XYZ file of C-alpha atoms in Angstrom:
447
model
C -26.636 35.015 43.680
C -29.702 32.939 42.880
C -31.420 30.963 45.608
C -30.721 27.674 43.836
C -27.020 28.529 43.434
C -26.715 29.467 47.089
C -28.509 26.291 48.128
C -26.204 24.142 46.019
C -23.083 25.715 47.478
C -24.475 25.456 51.014
C -25.216 21.766 50.478
C -21.695 21.238 49.178
C -20.247 22.958 52.240
C -22.295 20.858 54.639
C -21.515 17.715 52.667
C -17.787 18.411 52.715
C -17.792 19.250 56.412
C -19.554 15.992 57.176
C -17.103 13.960 55.151
C -14.149 15.698 56.776
C -15.592 14.902 60.178
C -15.843 11.243 59.264
C -12.285 11.278 57.964
C -10.973 12.741 61.229
C -12.679 9.986 63.215
C -10.947 7.260 61.208
C -7.838 5.859 62.935
C -5.884 5.560 59.669
C -6.578 9.133 58.600
C -2.919 10.114 58.683
C -1.767 7.269 56.474
C -4.428 7.977 53.854
C -4.615 11.742 54.265
C -3.513 12.654 50.748
C -5.850 10.193 49.074
C -8.763 11.209 51.281
C -8.183 14.906 50.630
C -8.271 14.388 46.871
C -11.354 12.178 47.122
C -13.177 14.635 49.361
C -12.305 17.566 47.134
C -13.588 15.746 44.066
C -16.769 14.669 45.841
C -17.442 18.217 47.056
C -16.780 19.557 43.580
C -19.275 17.146 42.063
C -21.942 18.161 44.573
C -21.300 21.877 44.068
C -21.234 21.738 40.289
C -24.065 19.295 39.783
C -24.223 19.098 35.998
C -22.220 16.386 34.212
C -19.148 17.595 32.340
C -20.625 16.104 29.153
C -23.376 18.753 29.202
C -20.979 21.695 29.472
C -19.775 23.745 26.545
C -16.040 23.485 25.901
C -14.098 26.637 26.742
C -13.125 28.560 23.615
C -9.434 29.271 23.251
C -8.393 27.189 26.244
C -6.663 23.800 26.137
C -9.000 20.939 26.973
C -6.315 19.232 29.058
C -4.362 20.944 31.822
C -1.638 18.696 33.147
C 0.572 15.648 32.460
C -0.661 12.114 31.789
C 1.987 10.665 34.124
C 5.150 11.851 35.899
C 7.380 12.815 32.978
C 10.503 11.371 34.620
C 8.921 7.914 34.293
C 8.310 8.284 30.536
C 10.866 7.046 28.008
C 8.904 7.813 24.847
C 5.437 8.294 23.385
C 4.495 6.310 20.291
C 2.590 8.508 17.812
C -1.018 8.027 16.785
C -1.773 5.357 14.227
C 1.042 2.818 14.370
C 0.442 -0.060 11.939
C 2.953 -2.699 12.955
C 0.981 -4.651 15.563
C -0.488 -7.766 13.918
C -4.246 -8.019 14.202
C -4.666 -4.472 15.506
C -7.882 -2.741 14.380
C -6.691 0.066 12.130
C -6.005 2.873 12.446
C -4.860 2.702 16.054
C -6.644 5.768 17.486
C -4.329 6.359 20.418
C -0.826 7.272 21.529
C 1.211 4.894 23.650
C 3.064 6.069 26.754
C 6.201 3.927 27.058
C 7.836 4.014 30.477
C 11.526 3.907 31.318
C 13.316 0.535 31.544
C 12.838 -1.342 34.787
C 15.220 -3.558 36.685
C 16.073 -5.535 33.539
C 16.448 -4.428 29.929
C 13.108 -5.914 28.889
C 11.050 -4.681 31.827
C 9.285 -1.351 32.167
C 9.038 0.959 35.143
C 5.583 1.205 36.700
C 4.147 4.711 36.725
C 1.018 6.451 37.962
C -1.546 7.421 35.334
C -2.772 10.900 36.265
C -5.969 12.681 35.284
C -4.809 15.400 32.845
C -7.835 17.609 33.480
C -10.889 18.112 35.622
C -13.246 15.549 34.167
C -15.955 12.982 34.770
C -15.111 9.290 34.551
C -18.145 8.160 32.559
C -17.314 4.466 32.152
C -14.793 1.859 33.277
C -13.929 -1.431 31.560
C -11.879 -4.423 32.677
C -10.584 -7.147 30.378
C -9.035 -10.468 31.345
C -6.518 -12.244 29.093
C -6.116 -15.977 29.505
C -3.296 -18.383 28.703
C -3.553 -21.576 26.664
C -4.863 -23.443 29.723
C -7.633 -20.911 30.272
C -6.071 -19.372 33.356
C -6.230 -15.622 33.894
C -2.847 -14.364 32.673
C -3.361 -10.605 32.906
C -6.051 -8.012 33.535
C -6.198 -4.464 32.243
C -8.496 -1.498 32.703
C -9.811 1.141 30.329
C -11.106 4.367 31.887
C -13.301 6.749 29.854
C -13.421 10.492 30.613
C -15.422 13.544 29.494
C -14.149 17.091 30.011
C -16.929 18.881 28.108
C -19.598 18.166 25.511
C -17.141 17.703 22.612
C -14.019 16.252 24.235
C -13.753 12.694 25.487
C -10.647 10.624 26.111
C -9.652 7.308 27.607
C -6.731 5.544 29.255
C -6.290 1.915 28.193
C -4.114 -0.969 29.420
C -3.982 0.316 32.970
C -2.607 -2.562 35.039
C -4.123 -1.599 38.391
C -7.050 0.765 38.858
C -6.910 3.173 41.800
C -8.649 1.623 44.789
C -10.323 4.949 45.471
C -11.761 5.095 41.946
C -13.000 1.509 42.190
C -14.626 2.174 45.566
C -16.356 5.290 44.266
C -17.598 3.256 41.290
C -19.318 0.784 43.614
C -16.847 -2.095 43.412
C -16.712 -4.989 40.968
C -20.228 -6.131 41.843
C -21.594 -3.041 40.061
C -20.093 -4.016 36.689
C -21.974 -5.525 33.729
C -20.652 -8.483 31.740
C -20.180 -8.114 27.987
C -20.454 -11.625 26.638
C -18.805 -13.174 29.676
C -16.754 -12.464 32.785
C -13.591 -11.658 30.802
C -15.012 -8.278 29.733
C -16.944 -6.232 32.234
C -17.941 -2.562 32.161
C -19.685 0.052 34.267
C -21.300 3.395 33.482
C -20.586 5.957 36.164
C -19.933 9.632 36.886
C -16.927 10.157 39.096
C -15.520 13.680 39.191
C -11.719 13.805 39.176
C -9.371 16.755 39.243
C -6.177 17.309 37.264
C -3.320 15.364 38.825
C -5.518 12.792 40.558
C -4.236 9.201 40.419
C -6.254 6.955 38.105
C -4.157 3.809 38.309
C -0.738 2.282 37.748
C 0.824 0.721 34.661
C 4.161 -0.025 33.029
C 2.899 1.877 29.984
C -0.590 2.744 28.760
C -2.556 4.056 25.780
C -4.312 7.422 25.503
C -7.122 7.997 23.032
C -8.822 11.360 22.550
C -11.889 12.238 20.467
C -12.930 15.761 19.512
C -16.433 15.842 18.077
C -16.017 19.502 17.099
C -13.132 18.636 14.758
C -13.746 17.708 11.142
C -13.849 13.935 10.628
C -10.717 12.442 9.115
C -11.089 11.987 5.347
C -11.362 8.230 4.848
C -12.174 6.146 1.811
C -14.612 4.042 3.830
C -15.522 6.124 6.897
C -18.383 3.806 7.841
C -15.840 1.099 8.652
C -14.487 3.191 11.506
C -17.909 3.878 12.910
C -18.491 0.186 13.473
C -19.845 -0.449 16.939
C -18.622 -3.804 18.280
C -21.396 -3.675 20.906
C -24.235 -2.893 18.493
C -26.185 -5.837 19.898
C -25.647 -4.716 23.474
C -29.161 -5.769 24.421
C -27.828 -9.335 24.317
C -25.559 -8.368 27.207
C -28.284 -6.404 28.993
C -26.245 -3.183 28.744
C -27.784 0.298 28.660
C -27.274 2.194 25.371
C -25.525 5.038 27.201
C -22.862 2.619 28.444
C -22.407 1.213 24.961
C -21.964 4.737 23.567
C -19.460 5.650 26.279
C -17.117 2.717 25.652
C -17.232 2.604 21.832
C -16.469 6.049 20.355
C -15.996 6.312 16.584
C -12.405 6.771 15.485
C -13.121 9.319 12.755
C -12.770 12.079 15.369
C -9.610 10.642 16.969
C -6.931 13.238 17.612
C -3.506 13.371 19.254
C -4.024 14.005 22.968
C -0.715 15.897 23.179
C -2.152 18.621 20.927
C -4.772 19.392 23.611
C -2.259 20.187 26.370
C -1.147 23.710 27.357
C 1.865 24.928 25.385
C 4.456 24.141 28.060
C 3.197 20.610 28.644
C 2.688 20.086 24.910
C 6.341 20.864 24.181
C 7.577 18.524 26.916
C 5.450 15.616 25.694
C 6.125 16.290 22.005
C 9.832 15.926 22.736
C 9.085 12.369 23.846
C 7.566 11.265 20.529
C 9.423 8.248 19.201
C 9.312 4.487 18.956
C 8.675 2.290 21.974
C 12.358 2.022 23.010
C 13.205 5.599 21.956
C 15.688 4.384 19.336
C 14.017 6.446 16.604
C 12.622 9.929 17.129
C 9.435 11.025 15.390
C 10.177 13.323 12.444
C 8.271 15.886 10.448
C 6.158 18.895 11.258
C 3.237 16.824 12.539
C 5.228 14.413 14.691
C 2.124 13.131 16.494
C 0.617 12.177 13.176
C -1.971 9.644 12.170
C 0.201 7.213 10.223
C -2.629 5.209 8.722
C -5.397 6.826 6.749
C -7.701 5.139 4.269
C -6.789 7.750 1.682
C -9.605 8.153 -0.858
C -8.605 7.104 -4.400
C -5.204 5.813 -3.255
C -3.645 2.603 -1.929
C -2.748 3.981 1.491
C -4.752 2.488 4.332
C -6.363 -0.767 5.392
C -7.424 -3.531 2.998
C -9.236 -6.778 3.693
C -9.068 -10.325 2.370
C -12.858 -10.681 2.403
C -14.951 -8.138 0.501
C -18.105 -9.057 2.437
C -16.797 -8.704 5.991
C -14.515 -5.687 6.072
C -15.534 -4.234 9.441
C -12.969 -2.573 11.665
C -13.700 -5.142 14.372
C -12.190 -7.880 12.185
C -8.932 -9.123 13.697
C -8.134 -11.788 11.118
C -8.289 -10.261 7.655
C -6.746 -6.791 7.638
C -3.522 -5.630 6.043
C -2.262 -2.066 5.826
C -0.105 0.046 3.549
C 1.091 3.209 5.246
C 3.972 5.516 6.059
C 5.829 4.754 9.271
C 4.427 6.701 12.205
C 7.956 7.743 13.221
C 9.562 8.473 9.830
C 7.145 9.449 7.014
C 9.825 8.672 4.400
C 9.778 5.020 5.387
C 6.944 2.862 4.022
C 5.407 -0.141 5.740
C 3.654 -3.195 4.338
C 1.778 -4.535 7.384
C 0.959 -7.905 5.800
C 1.372 -10.343 8.724
C 1.444 -13.501 6.612
C -1.595 -12.661 4.484
C 0.333 -12.364 1.205
C 0.677 -16.018 0.172
C 3.422 -15.351 -2.394
C 5.709 -13.918 0.308
C 7.226 -17.240 1.347
C 10.081 -17.982 3.768
C 12.238 -18.887 0.746
C 12.401 -15.155 -0.136
C 13.875 -14.205 3.233
C 17.619 -13.521 3.087
C 18.658 -15.975 5.775
C 20.408 -19.341 5.570
C 18.050 -22.261 4.770
C 18.854 -23.960 8.073
C 17.301 -20.972 9.920
C 13.835 -22.263 9.102
C 11.967 -20.814 12.101
C 13.555 -17.386 11.674
C 12.692 -17.309 7.970
C 9.074 -18.227 8.672
C 8.771 -15.558 11.355
C 10.280 -12.899 9.071
C 7.841 -13.796 6.279
C 4.940 -13.129 8.670
C 6.397 -9.860 9.969
C 5.749 -6.386 8.574
C 8.051 -5.127 5.815
C 9.709 -1.719 5.628
C 11.459 0.188 2.835
C 12.558 3.685 1.881
C 10.142 5.839 -0.105
C 11.181 6.447 -3.725
C 10.062 8.257 -6.878
C 8.111 7.318 -9.974
C 6.779 3.772 -10.202
C 9.420 2.310 -7.847
C 8.795 2.498 -4.088
C 5.969 4.981 -4.648
C 4.365 6.539 -1.583
C 1.101 4.722 -0.951
C -0.838 7.996 -0.889
C 0.471 8.646 -4.417
C -0.491 5.225 -5.734
C -3.699 6.459 -7.324
C -3.910 5.085 -10.859
C -4.675 1.617 -12.189
C -1.065 0.920 -13.166
C 1.296 -1.651 -11.663
C 3.911 -0.374 -9.193
C 7.033 -2.115 -7.924
C 8.653 -2.146 -4.465
C 12.242 -3.263 -3.828
C 14.935 -3.392 -1.132
C 12.431 -4.535 1.446
C 13.365 -5.956 4.813
C 11.477 -7.693 7.592
C 10.506 -5.127 10.254
C 13.041 -2.277 10.584
C 16.235 -4.214 11.237
C 15.449 -7.741 10.031
C 16.750 -9.661 7.035
C 16.336 -8.423 3.457
C 13.713 -9.881 1.144
C 15.264 -11.439 -1.955
C 12.674 -10.190 -4.405
C 10.190 -7.429 -5.143
C 6.489 -6.815 -4.553
C 4.129 -5.715 -7.316
C 1.063 -3.662 -6.354
C -1.935 -2.551 -8.399
C -4.953 -0.648 -7.154
C -8.098 -0.892 -9.288
C -11.095 1.373 -8.779
C -14.453 -0.163 -9.647
C -17.817 1.519 -10.080
C -19.787 -1.698 -9.557
C -18.143 -2.852 -6.331
C -15.389 -2.311 -3.783
C -11.954 -1.125 -4.883
C -9.407 -3.896 -5.385
C -5.749 -4.142 -4.461
C -3.646 -6.834 -6.125
C -0.268 -7.792 -4.676
C 2.360 -10.387 -5.541
C 5.843 -11.070 -4.185
C 8.246 -12.018 -6.985
C 11.441 -13.889 -6.195
C 12.660 -14.291 -9.777
C 14.266 -10.811 -9.712
C 16.094 -8.788 -7.053
C 15.259 -5.296 -8.304
C 12.427 -3.622 -10.162
C 14.574 -2.658 -13.168
C 15.198 -6.373 -13.787
C 11.487 -6.908 -14.488
C 10.418 -7.100 -18.122
C 8.076 -4.340 -19.261
C 5.157 -4.063 -18.958
C 5.087 -5.179 -15.331
C 2.486 -7.893 -14.885
C 1.356 -10.482 -12.368
C 2.090 -14.172 -12.877
C -1.241 -15.478 -11.564
C 0.074 -15.914 -8.006
C -1.219 -12.554 -6.786
C -3.534 -12.012 -3.798
C -6.555 -9.716 -4.105
C -7.598 -7.472 -1.229
C -10.726 -5.349 -0.934
C -11.713 -1.979 0.478
């Protein structure tokens, strides 16, 4: 054993013994024994190991994660990577969503403990505050960023309550830096946690994982997903290392379940489904990325403004993609941005005005077809006009009394175009006169 290695281990032993002595002297040691033991073990481990996890090579042939994300009995379902139905969501959604069991009422969720799934360093912590119309703090959530080795990072988002132990070890709220104001604060840190250690509590949370050793996802506009929303971090007086820690690029996003040991992976894969577990994820790659900006095809995100199509935009994106649960179901995630899709096309009685308006702003779903009718968006590659019929608002909403025409046009002198128009003069595509054309009421989107 080298002298430096022996000295490090000796220091860790002395350090641990000292901390244990302090713990014994505390009058509430019994009540907090479990939490103290975990904290002391992690602290001793950090002293003994010294080097940050981010500087360590990832073990070859071993799963990067070791244990569960939360107690499995609390989990109802896990929404797959890349859902496209949330209006205004930056796309693709580079995370899975852990949905907990119902709570005391049908529309409540059970609170669960978010657990560290591996021995890792917490490298950054964020807290966001949401406010109501009167400006009062309505809710707060935490995002915790981890590194297990030089290539693997992951985060937990929408944690309702951060572990008090983690917050204390981070230095408390006074140690955080504001990003543009008090509603978003962040802190760079290095807190060693072990698999199974409590990170916080939530009635459901998101898990994002990035593997820098994996090939980047093939995207038509990959630079869009490398957009750094904190590129001007110097305005907020934030160190570049903190900015890098809290804004990973999504081109290396992967399904965190795939990085678990086989036994855990099977248990969590069996949970893949929609948020209320009414539909189970199908297909060989159940934890799929539903939304990809497929090169030379219509599938993916499109924007209403050709000059400002960054991923950080929350006001101009639409998406055409397969459903993340059932790949044979297609989704138009339009959210009111197709002007020709009016409430008058919604198959509800005219007196249901509010319901018709809400349905017209919702996402649309339909079954995948063949040929030029209900063509899969990844197969919509030419410059021809395609037709989509038998659409309904969301998955169970009213039918749309009409069709949607779609045309993708590749251009050498500028961004690709996507033209779309909802037509209410026919109920099916075969009723349209050939050749299929737009009437002048189409909307143009850009990639």
